Short mmCIF file of C-alpha atoms in Angstrom, two decimals:
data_model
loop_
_atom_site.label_atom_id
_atom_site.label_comp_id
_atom_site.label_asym_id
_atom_site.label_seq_id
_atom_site.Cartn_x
_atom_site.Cartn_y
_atom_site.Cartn_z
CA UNK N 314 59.72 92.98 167.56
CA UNK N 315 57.09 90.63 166.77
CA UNK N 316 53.71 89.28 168.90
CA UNK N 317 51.73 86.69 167.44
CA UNK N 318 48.14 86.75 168.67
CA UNK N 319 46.34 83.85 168.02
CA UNK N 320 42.51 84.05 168.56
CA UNK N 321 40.18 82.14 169.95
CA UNK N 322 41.23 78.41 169.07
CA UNK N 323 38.87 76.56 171.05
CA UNK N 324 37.74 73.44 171.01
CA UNK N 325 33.72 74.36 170.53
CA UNK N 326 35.31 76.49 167.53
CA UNK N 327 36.86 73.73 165.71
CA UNK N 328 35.00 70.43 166.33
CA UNK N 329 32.40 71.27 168.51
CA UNK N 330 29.37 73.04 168.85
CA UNK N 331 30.29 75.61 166.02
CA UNK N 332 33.09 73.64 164.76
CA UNK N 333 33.52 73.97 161.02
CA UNK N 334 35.52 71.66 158.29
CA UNK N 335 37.62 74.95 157.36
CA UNK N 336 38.80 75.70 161.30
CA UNK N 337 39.88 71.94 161.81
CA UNK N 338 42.33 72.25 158.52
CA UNK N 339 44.29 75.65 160.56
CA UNK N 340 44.73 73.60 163.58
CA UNK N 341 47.76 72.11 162.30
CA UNK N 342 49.34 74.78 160.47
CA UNK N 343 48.59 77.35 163.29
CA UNK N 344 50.37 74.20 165.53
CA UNK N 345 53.27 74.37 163.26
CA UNK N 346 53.37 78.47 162.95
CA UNK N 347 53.59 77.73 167.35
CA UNK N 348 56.51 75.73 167.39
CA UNK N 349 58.16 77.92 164.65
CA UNK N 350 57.72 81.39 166.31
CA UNK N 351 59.08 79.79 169.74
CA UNK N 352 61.99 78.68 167.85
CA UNK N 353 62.68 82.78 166.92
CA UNK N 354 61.70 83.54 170.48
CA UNK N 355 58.54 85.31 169.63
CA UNK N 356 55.83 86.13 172.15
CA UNK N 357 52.58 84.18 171.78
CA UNK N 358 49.13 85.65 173.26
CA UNK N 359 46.05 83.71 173.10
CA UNK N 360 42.54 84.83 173.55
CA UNK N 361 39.55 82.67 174.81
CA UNK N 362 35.91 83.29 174.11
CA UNK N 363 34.95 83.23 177.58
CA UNK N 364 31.07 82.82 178.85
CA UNK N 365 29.21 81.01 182.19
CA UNK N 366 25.98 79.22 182.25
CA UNK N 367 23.63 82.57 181.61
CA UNK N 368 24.52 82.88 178.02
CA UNK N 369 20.99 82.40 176.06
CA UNK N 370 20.40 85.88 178.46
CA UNK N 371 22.76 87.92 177.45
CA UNK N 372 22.52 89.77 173.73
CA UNK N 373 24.88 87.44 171.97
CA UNK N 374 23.13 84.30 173.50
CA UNK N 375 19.66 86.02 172.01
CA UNK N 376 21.06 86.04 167.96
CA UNK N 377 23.04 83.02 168.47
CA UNK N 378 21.60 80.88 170.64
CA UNK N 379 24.36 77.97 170.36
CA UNK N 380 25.66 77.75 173.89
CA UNK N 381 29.42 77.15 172.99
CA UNK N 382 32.81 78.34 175.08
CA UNK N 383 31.09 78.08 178.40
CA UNK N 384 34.06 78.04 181.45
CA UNK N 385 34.61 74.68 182.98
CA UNK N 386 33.11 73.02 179.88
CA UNK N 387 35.85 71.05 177.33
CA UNK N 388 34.75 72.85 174.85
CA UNK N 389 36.20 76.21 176.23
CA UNK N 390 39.85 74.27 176.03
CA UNK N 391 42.12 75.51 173.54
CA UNK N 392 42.87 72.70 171.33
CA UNK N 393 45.69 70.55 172.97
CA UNK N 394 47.46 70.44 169.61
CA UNK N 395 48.82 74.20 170.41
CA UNK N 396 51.14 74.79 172.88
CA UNK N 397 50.24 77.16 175.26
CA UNK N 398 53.14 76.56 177.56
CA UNK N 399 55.05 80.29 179.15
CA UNK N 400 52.51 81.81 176.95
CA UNK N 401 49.25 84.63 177.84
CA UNK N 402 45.86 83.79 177.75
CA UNK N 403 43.39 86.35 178.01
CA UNK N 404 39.93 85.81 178.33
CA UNK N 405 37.08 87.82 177.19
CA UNK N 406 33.37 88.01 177.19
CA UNK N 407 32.94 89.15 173.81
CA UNK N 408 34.31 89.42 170.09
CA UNK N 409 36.95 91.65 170.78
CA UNK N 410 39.14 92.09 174.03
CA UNK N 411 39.52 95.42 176.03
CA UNK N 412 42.18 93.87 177.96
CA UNK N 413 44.10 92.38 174.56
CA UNK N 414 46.17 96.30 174.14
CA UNK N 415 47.34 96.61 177.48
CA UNK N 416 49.00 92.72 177.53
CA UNK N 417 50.69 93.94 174.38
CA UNK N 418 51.68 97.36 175.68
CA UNK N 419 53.21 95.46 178.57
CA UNK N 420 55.03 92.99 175.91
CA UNK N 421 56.29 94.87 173.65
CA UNK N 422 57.25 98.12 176.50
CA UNK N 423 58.18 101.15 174.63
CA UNK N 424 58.09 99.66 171.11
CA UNK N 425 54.03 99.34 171.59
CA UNK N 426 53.41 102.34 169.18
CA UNK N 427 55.93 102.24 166.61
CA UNK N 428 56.88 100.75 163.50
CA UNK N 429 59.17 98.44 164.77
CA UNK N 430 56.60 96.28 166.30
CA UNK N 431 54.41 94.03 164.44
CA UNK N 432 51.19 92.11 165.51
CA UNK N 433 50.30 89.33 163.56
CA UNK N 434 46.41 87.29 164.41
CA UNK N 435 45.69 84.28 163.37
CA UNK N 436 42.56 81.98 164.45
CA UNK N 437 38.30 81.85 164.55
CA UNK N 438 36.72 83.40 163.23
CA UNK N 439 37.92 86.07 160.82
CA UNK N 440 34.58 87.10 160.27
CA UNK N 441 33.97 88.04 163.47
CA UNK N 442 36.67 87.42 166.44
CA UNK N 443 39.79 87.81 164.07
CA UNK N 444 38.82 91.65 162.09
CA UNK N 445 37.46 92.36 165.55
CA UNK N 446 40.85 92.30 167.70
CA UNK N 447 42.17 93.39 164.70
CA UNK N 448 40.54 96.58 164.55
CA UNK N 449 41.26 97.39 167.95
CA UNK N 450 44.53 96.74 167.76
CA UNK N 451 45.09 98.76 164.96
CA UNK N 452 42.95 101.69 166.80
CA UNK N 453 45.64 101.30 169.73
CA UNK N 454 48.35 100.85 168.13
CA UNK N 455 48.08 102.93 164.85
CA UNK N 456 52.19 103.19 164.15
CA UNK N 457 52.18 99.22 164.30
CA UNK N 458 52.19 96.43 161.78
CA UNK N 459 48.70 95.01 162.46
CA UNK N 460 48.86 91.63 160.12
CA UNK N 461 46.67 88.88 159.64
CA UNK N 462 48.09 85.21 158.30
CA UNK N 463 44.84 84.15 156.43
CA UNK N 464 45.98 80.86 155.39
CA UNK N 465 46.15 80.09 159.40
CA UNK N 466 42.37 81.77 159.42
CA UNK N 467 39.11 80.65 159.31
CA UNK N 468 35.49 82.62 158.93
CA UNK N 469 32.20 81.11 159.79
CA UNK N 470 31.68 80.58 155.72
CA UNK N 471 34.43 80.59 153.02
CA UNK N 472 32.67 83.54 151.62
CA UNK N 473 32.68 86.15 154.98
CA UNK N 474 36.13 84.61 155.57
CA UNK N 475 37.02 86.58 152.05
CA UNK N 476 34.65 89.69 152.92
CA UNK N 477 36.68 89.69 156.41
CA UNK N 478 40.09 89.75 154.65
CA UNK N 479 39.25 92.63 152.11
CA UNK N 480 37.26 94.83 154.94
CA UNK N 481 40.95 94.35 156.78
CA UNK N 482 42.83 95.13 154.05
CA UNK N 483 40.90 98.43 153.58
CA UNK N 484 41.65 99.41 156.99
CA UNK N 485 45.61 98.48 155.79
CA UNK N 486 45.79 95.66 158.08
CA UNK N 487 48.61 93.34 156.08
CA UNK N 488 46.67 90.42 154.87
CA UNK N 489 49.12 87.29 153.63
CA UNK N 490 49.34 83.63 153.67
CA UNK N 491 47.13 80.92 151.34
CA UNK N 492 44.16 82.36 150.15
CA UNK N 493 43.24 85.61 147.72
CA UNK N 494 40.89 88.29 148.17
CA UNK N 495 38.98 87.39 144.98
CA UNK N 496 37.94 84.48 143.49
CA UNK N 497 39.85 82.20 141.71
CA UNK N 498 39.18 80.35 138.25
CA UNK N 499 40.34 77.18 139.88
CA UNK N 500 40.34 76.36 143.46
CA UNK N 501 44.08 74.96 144.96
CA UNK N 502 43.80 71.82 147.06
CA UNK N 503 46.49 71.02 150.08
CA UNK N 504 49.15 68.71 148.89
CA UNK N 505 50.88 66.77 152.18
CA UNK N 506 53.18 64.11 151.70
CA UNK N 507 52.61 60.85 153.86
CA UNK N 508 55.33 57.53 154.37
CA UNK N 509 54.85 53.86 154.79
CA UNK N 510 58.06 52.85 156.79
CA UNK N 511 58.11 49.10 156.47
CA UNK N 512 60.62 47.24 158.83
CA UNK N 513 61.74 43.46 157.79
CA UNK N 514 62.54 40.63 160.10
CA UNK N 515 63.56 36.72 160.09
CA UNK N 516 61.53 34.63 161.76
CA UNK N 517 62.43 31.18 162.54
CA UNK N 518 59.78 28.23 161.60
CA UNK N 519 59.02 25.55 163.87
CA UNK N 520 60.91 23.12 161.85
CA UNK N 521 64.70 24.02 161.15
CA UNK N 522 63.80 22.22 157.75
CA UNK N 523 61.73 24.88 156.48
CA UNK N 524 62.78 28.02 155.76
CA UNK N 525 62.61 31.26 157.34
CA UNK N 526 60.10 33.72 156.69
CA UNK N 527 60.66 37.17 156.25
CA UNK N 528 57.81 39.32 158.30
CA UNK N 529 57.47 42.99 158.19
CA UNK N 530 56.02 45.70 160.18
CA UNK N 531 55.24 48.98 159.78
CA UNK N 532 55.38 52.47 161.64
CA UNK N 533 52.57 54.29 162.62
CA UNK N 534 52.03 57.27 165.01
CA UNK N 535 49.42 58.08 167.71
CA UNK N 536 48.13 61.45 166.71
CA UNK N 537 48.17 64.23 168.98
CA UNK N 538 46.01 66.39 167.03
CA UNK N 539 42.54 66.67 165.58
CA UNK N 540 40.91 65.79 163.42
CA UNK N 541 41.61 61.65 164.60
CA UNK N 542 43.73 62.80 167.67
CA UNK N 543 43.91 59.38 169.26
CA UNK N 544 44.18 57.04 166.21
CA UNK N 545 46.90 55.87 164.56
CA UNK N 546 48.67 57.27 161.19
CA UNK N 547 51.51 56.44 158.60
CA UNK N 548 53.65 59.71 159.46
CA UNK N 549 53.60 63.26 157.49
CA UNK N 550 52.33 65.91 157.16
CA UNK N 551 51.70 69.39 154.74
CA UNK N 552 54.03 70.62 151.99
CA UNK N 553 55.19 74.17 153.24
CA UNK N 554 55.91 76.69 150.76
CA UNK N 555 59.68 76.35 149.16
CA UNK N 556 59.92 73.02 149.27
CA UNK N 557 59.11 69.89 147.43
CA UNK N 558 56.62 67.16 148.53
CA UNK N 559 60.38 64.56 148.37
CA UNK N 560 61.82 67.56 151.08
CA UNK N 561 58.79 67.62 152.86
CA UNK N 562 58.30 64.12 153.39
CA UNK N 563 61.76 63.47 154.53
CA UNK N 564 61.38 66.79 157.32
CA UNK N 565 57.88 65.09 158.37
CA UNK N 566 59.42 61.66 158.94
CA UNK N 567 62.00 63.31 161.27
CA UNK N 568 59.95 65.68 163.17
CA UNK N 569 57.55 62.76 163.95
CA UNK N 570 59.51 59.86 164.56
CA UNK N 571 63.31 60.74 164.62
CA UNK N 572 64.02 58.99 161.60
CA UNK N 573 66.52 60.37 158.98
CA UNK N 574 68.50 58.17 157.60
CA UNK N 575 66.27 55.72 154.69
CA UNK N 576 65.57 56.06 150.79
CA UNK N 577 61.98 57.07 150.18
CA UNK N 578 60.33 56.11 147.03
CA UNK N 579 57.33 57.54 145.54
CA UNK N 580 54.19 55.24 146.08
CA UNK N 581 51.47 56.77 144.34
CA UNK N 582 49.01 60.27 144.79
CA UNK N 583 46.02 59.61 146.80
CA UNK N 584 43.46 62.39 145.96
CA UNK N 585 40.18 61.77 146.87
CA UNK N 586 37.81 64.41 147.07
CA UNK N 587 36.60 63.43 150.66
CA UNK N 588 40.07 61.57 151.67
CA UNK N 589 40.70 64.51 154.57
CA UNK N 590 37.83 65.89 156.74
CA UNK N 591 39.74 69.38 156.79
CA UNK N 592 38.90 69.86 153.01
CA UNK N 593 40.48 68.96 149.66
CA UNK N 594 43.78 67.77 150.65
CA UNK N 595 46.27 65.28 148.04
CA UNK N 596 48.63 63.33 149.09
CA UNK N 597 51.74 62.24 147.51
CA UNK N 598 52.86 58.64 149.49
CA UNK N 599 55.84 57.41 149.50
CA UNK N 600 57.41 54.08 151.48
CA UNK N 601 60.86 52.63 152.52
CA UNK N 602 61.96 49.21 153.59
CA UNK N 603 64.32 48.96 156.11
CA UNK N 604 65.77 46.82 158.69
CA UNK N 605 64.48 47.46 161.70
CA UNK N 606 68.04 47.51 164.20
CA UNK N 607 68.83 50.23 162.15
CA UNK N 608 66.00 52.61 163.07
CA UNK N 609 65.68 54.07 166.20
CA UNK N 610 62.22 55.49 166.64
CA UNK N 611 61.13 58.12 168.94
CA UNK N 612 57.67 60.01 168.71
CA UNK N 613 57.96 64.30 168.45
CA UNK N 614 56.76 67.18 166.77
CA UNK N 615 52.31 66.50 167.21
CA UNK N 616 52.77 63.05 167.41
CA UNK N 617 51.74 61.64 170.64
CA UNK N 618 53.83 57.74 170.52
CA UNK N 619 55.46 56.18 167.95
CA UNK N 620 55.20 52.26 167.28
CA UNK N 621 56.12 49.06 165.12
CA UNK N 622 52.99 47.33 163.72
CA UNK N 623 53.29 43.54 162.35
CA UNK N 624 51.49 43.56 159.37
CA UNK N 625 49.38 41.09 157.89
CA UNK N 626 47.45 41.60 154.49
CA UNK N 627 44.76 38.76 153.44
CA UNK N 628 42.61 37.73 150.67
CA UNK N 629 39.14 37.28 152.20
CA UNK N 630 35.35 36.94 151.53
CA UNK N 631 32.12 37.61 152.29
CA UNK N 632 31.35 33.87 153.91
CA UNK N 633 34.36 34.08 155.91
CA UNK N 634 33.73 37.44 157.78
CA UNK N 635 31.83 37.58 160.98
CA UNK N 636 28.69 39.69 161.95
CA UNK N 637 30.81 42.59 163.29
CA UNK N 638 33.22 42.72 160.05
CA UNK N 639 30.41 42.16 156.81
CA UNK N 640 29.98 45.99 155.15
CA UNK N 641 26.65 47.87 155.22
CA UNK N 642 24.53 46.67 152.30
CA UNK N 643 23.93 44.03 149.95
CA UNK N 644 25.66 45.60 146.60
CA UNK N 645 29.53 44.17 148.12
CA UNK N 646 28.73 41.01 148.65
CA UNK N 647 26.88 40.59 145.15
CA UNK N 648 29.92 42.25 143.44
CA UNK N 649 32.11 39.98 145.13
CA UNK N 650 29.91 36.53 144.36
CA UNK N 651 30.05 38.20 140.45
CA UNK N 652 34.20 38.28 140.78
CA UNK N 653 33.84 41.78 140.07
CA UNK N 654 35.94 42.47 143.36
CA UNK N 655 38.42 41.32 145.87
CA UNK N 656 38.08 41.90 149.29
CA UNK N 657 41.32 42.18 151.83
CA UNK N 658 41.59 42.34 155.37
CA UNK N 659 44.51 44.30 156.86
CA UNK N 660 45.90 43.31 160.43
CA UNK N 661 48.13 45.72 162.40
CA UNK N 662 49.50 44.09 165.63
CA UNK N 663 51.56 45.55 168.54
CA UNK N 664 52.63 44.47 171.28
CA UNK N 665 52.42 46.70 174.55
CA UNK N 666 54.00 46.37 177.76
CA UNK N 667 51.99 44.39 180.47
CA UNK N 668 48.47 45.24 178.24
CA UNK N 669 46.98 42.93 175.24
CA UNK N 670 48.17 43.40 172.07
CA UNK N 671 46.97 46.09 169.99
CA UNK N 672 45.24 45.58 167.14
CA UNK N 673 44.29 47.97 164.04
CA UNK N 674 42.13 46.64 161.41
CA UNK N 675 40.75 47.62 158.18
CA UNK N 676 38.64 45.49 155.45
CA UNK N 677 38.94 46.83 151.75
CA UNK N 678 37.31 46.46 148.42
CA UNK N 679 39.46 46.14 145.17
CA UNK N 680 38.43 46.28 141.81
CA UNK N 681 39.43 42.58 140.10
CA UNK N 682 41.13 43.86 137.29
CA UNK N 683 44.10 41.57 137.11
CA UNK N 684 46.42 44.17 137.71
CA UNK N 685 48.59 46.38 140.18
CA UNK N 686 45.19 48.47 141.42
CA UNK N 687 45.95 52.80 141.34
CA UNK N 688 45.23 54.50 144.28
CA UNK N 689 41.41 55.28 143.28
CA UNK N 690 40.48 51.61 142.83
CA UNK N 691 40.81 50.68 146.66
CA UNK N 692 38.00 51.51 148.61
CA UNK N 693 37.87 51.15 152.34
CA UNK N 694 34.49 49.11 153.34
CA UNK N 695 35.54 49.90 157.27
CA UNK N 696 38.52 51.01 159.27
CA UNK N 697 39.10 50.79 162.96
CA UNK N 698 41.53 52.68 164.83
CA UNK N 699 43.57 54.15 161.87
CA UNK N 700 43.07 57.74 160.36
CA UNK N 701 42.37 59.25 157.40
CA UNK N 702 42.63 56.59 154.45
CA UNK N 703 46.03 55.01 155.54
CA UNK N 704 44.62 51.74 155.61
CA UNK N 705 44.41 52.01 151.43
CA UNK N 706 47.26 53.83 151.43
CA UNK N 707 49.02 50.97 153.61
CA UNK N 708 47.61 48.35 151.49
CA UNK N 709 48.70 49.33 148.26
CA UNK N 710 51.98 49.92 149.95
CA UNK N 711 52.04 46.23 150.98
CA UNK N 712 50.93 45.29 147.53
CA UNK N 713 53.94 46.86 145.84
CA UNK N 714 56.37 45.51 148.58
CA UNK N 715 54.92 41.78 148.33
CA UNK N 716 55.47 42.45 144.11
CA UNK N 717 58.98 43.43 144.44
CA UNK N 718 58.09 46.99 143.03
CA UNK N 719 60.12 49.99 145.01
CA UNK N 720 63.16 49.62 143.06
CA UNK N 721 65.38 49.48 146.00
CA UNK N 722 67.27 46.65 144.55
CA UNK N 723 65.42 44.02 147.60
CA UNK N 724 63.01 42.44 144.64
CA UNK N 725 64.24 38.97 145.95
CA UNK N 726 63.76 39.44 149.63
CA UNK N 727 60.06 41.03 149.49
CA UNK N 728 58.77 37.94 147.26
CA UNK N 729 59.42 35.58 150.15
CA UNK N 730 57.58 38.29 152.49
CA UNK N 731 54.55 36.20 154.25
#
């Protein structure tokens, strides 16, 4: 039998008051590790750092005095990105629970003490919340399993993350999952893979001696998650372990959107030091044109909606932008008077019932070198409403579709793309 225990993922924790970089890149794969364990019909237990309006009195508010999980407050919340649904949450008042063993003894009934049950933790912080459950667990329950997933972990510094891991290990608690006990020669990045889903239509000109133009839009989801819950995102998501980033991207676009049955081609590898606010994460895009009757779209897995954006991609400059759209700082507009750059102005536009349209825009700097640009020669100037850098990413998708590039034999039809 198996329990997973997943510690104290609370909003203040991960973007608030003591919210860390490092805890908002485990939201997603402790989200994913959720829906997974369900699956198996494992039972999940969460914990909540729980404390009222006197905590700068009490001896924990005295040597930290950051007021942070207090009841009634959002930032007590566990983040909505985890299910919590048919699931335990107990609360407690300090690192480690004294109620946490007896909702496990309960669970697991007379397997609580043997070797047939495991306990894995996950969660904030492992320097302190994580090694302390863990340690009482493993006092309780000596003939147990007591593991910790430290990929899914987070400390209050990379560094007591580590010392956490190795004082656990010592006490043989199972450590596993992304990180080592000892430093590496070369730090690992993330790698997720992310897809630009284009959609092409015929639209009709005012005059039936013209010809028709082909427009295209593409998909986007509302994320359901932090960090950008709320804004809008080309689907995907993280390469898991076993598979490539061509598998991954494929089990993304159907987990999100519903969608199974297109040819993905590689784009290009977006790696950006500072692309990702959870840390060093690379991305390996990819896109797909397809008509859009044959897609049936439906939003799942963390993503909160699913939609169809018209796109619109246009050459701009400096004189033509209004007060609200010019970019901080002289040195743009000088590069672009010197023809050193290009500037573009992306459009996203969707239509929603009995509201305004919805619009997603994004203005973008572009080295002028005469050629194709590579994903570290489009900069993004500003960006409203979409996450992450998937307005460069969507742009350079554009670019290739408007060239004729992805090889998907529809060279002829993208050239007369508006």
């Amino acid at each position: 039998m198996k329990i997973l225990v997943v510690i104290d993922m609370q909003k203040d924790f991960i973007d608030g008051s003591l919210g860390t970089k490092e805890a908002l890149a485990i939201v997603e794969p402790i989200a994913e590790k959720i829906r997974d364990y369900k699956k198996q019909g494992i039972k999940i237990i969460f914990t909540r750092d729980t404390h009222t309006r006197n905590y700068p009195e009490t001896q924990e508010g005295k040597n930290l005095p950051v007021e942070h999980c207090i009841e009634g407050t959002p930032g007590f919340e566990i983040d909505g990105a985890l299910d919590t649904d048919d699931s335990v949450i107990v609360n407690k008042n300090t690192f480690g629970s004294a109620d946490l063993p007896e909702v496990i003894r309960k669970t697991a009934g007379e397997l609580s003490n043997t070797g047939e049950l495991e306990i894995e933790l996950c969660g904030l912080c492992t320097d302190i919340c994580v090694i302390s459950n863990a340690m009482i667990l493993k006092a309780f329950f000596p003939e147990a399993v007591i593991s910790v997933d430290a990929g899914c972990c987070a400390g209050v510094t990379p560094e007591s993350h580590v010392n956490a891991l190795n004082a656990m290990k010592m006490c043989q608690i199972k450590i596993y999952g992304n990180t080592l006990c000892k430093k590496k020669k070369y730090d690992c990045p993330s790698v997720a893979a992310d897809m630009v889903v284009f959609s092409v239509r015929d639209t009709r000109p005012e005059s039936y001696r013209e010809p028709e133009i082909k427009k295209f839009s593409v998909l986007l989801i509302r994320r359901g998650a932090n960090p950008y819950m709320g804004c809008w995102a080309i689907p995907g998501g993280f390469v898991e372990k076993n598979e490539t980033v061509e598998q991954a991207a494929y089990r993304e676009l159907k987990e999100e959107t519903g969608i199974e049955n297109v040819t993905l081609r590689q784009l290009q590898v977006f790696s950006q030091p500072d692309r990702d606010k959870r840390g060093w994460v690379m991305s390996s895009a990819f896109m797909a044109l397809a008509e859009s009757e044959q897609l049936h779209v439906v939003s799942g897995d963390d993503a909160a909606d699913a939609k169809w954006f018209e796109t619109e991609l246009t050459e701009t400059g400096i004189e033509e932008l209004d007060d609200q759209e010019e970019p901080d700082g002289k040195t743009v507009g000088k590069e672009w008077e010197k023809g050193k750059i290009r500037l573009y102005k992306l459009n996203l536009t969707a239509e929603q019932e009995n509201e305004e349209e919805q619009v997603l825009t994004a203005l973008l700097q572009i080295e002028n070198n005469g050629y194709m640009p590579g994903a570290g020669e489009i900069k993004i100037l500003w960006s409203r409403g979409l996450a992450f850098d998937h307005a460069a990413i969507i742009t350079l998708a554009v670019m290739r579709l408007k060239e004729g590039l992805t090889g998907s034999g529809t060279e002829a039809g993208v050239r007369e793309i508006k």
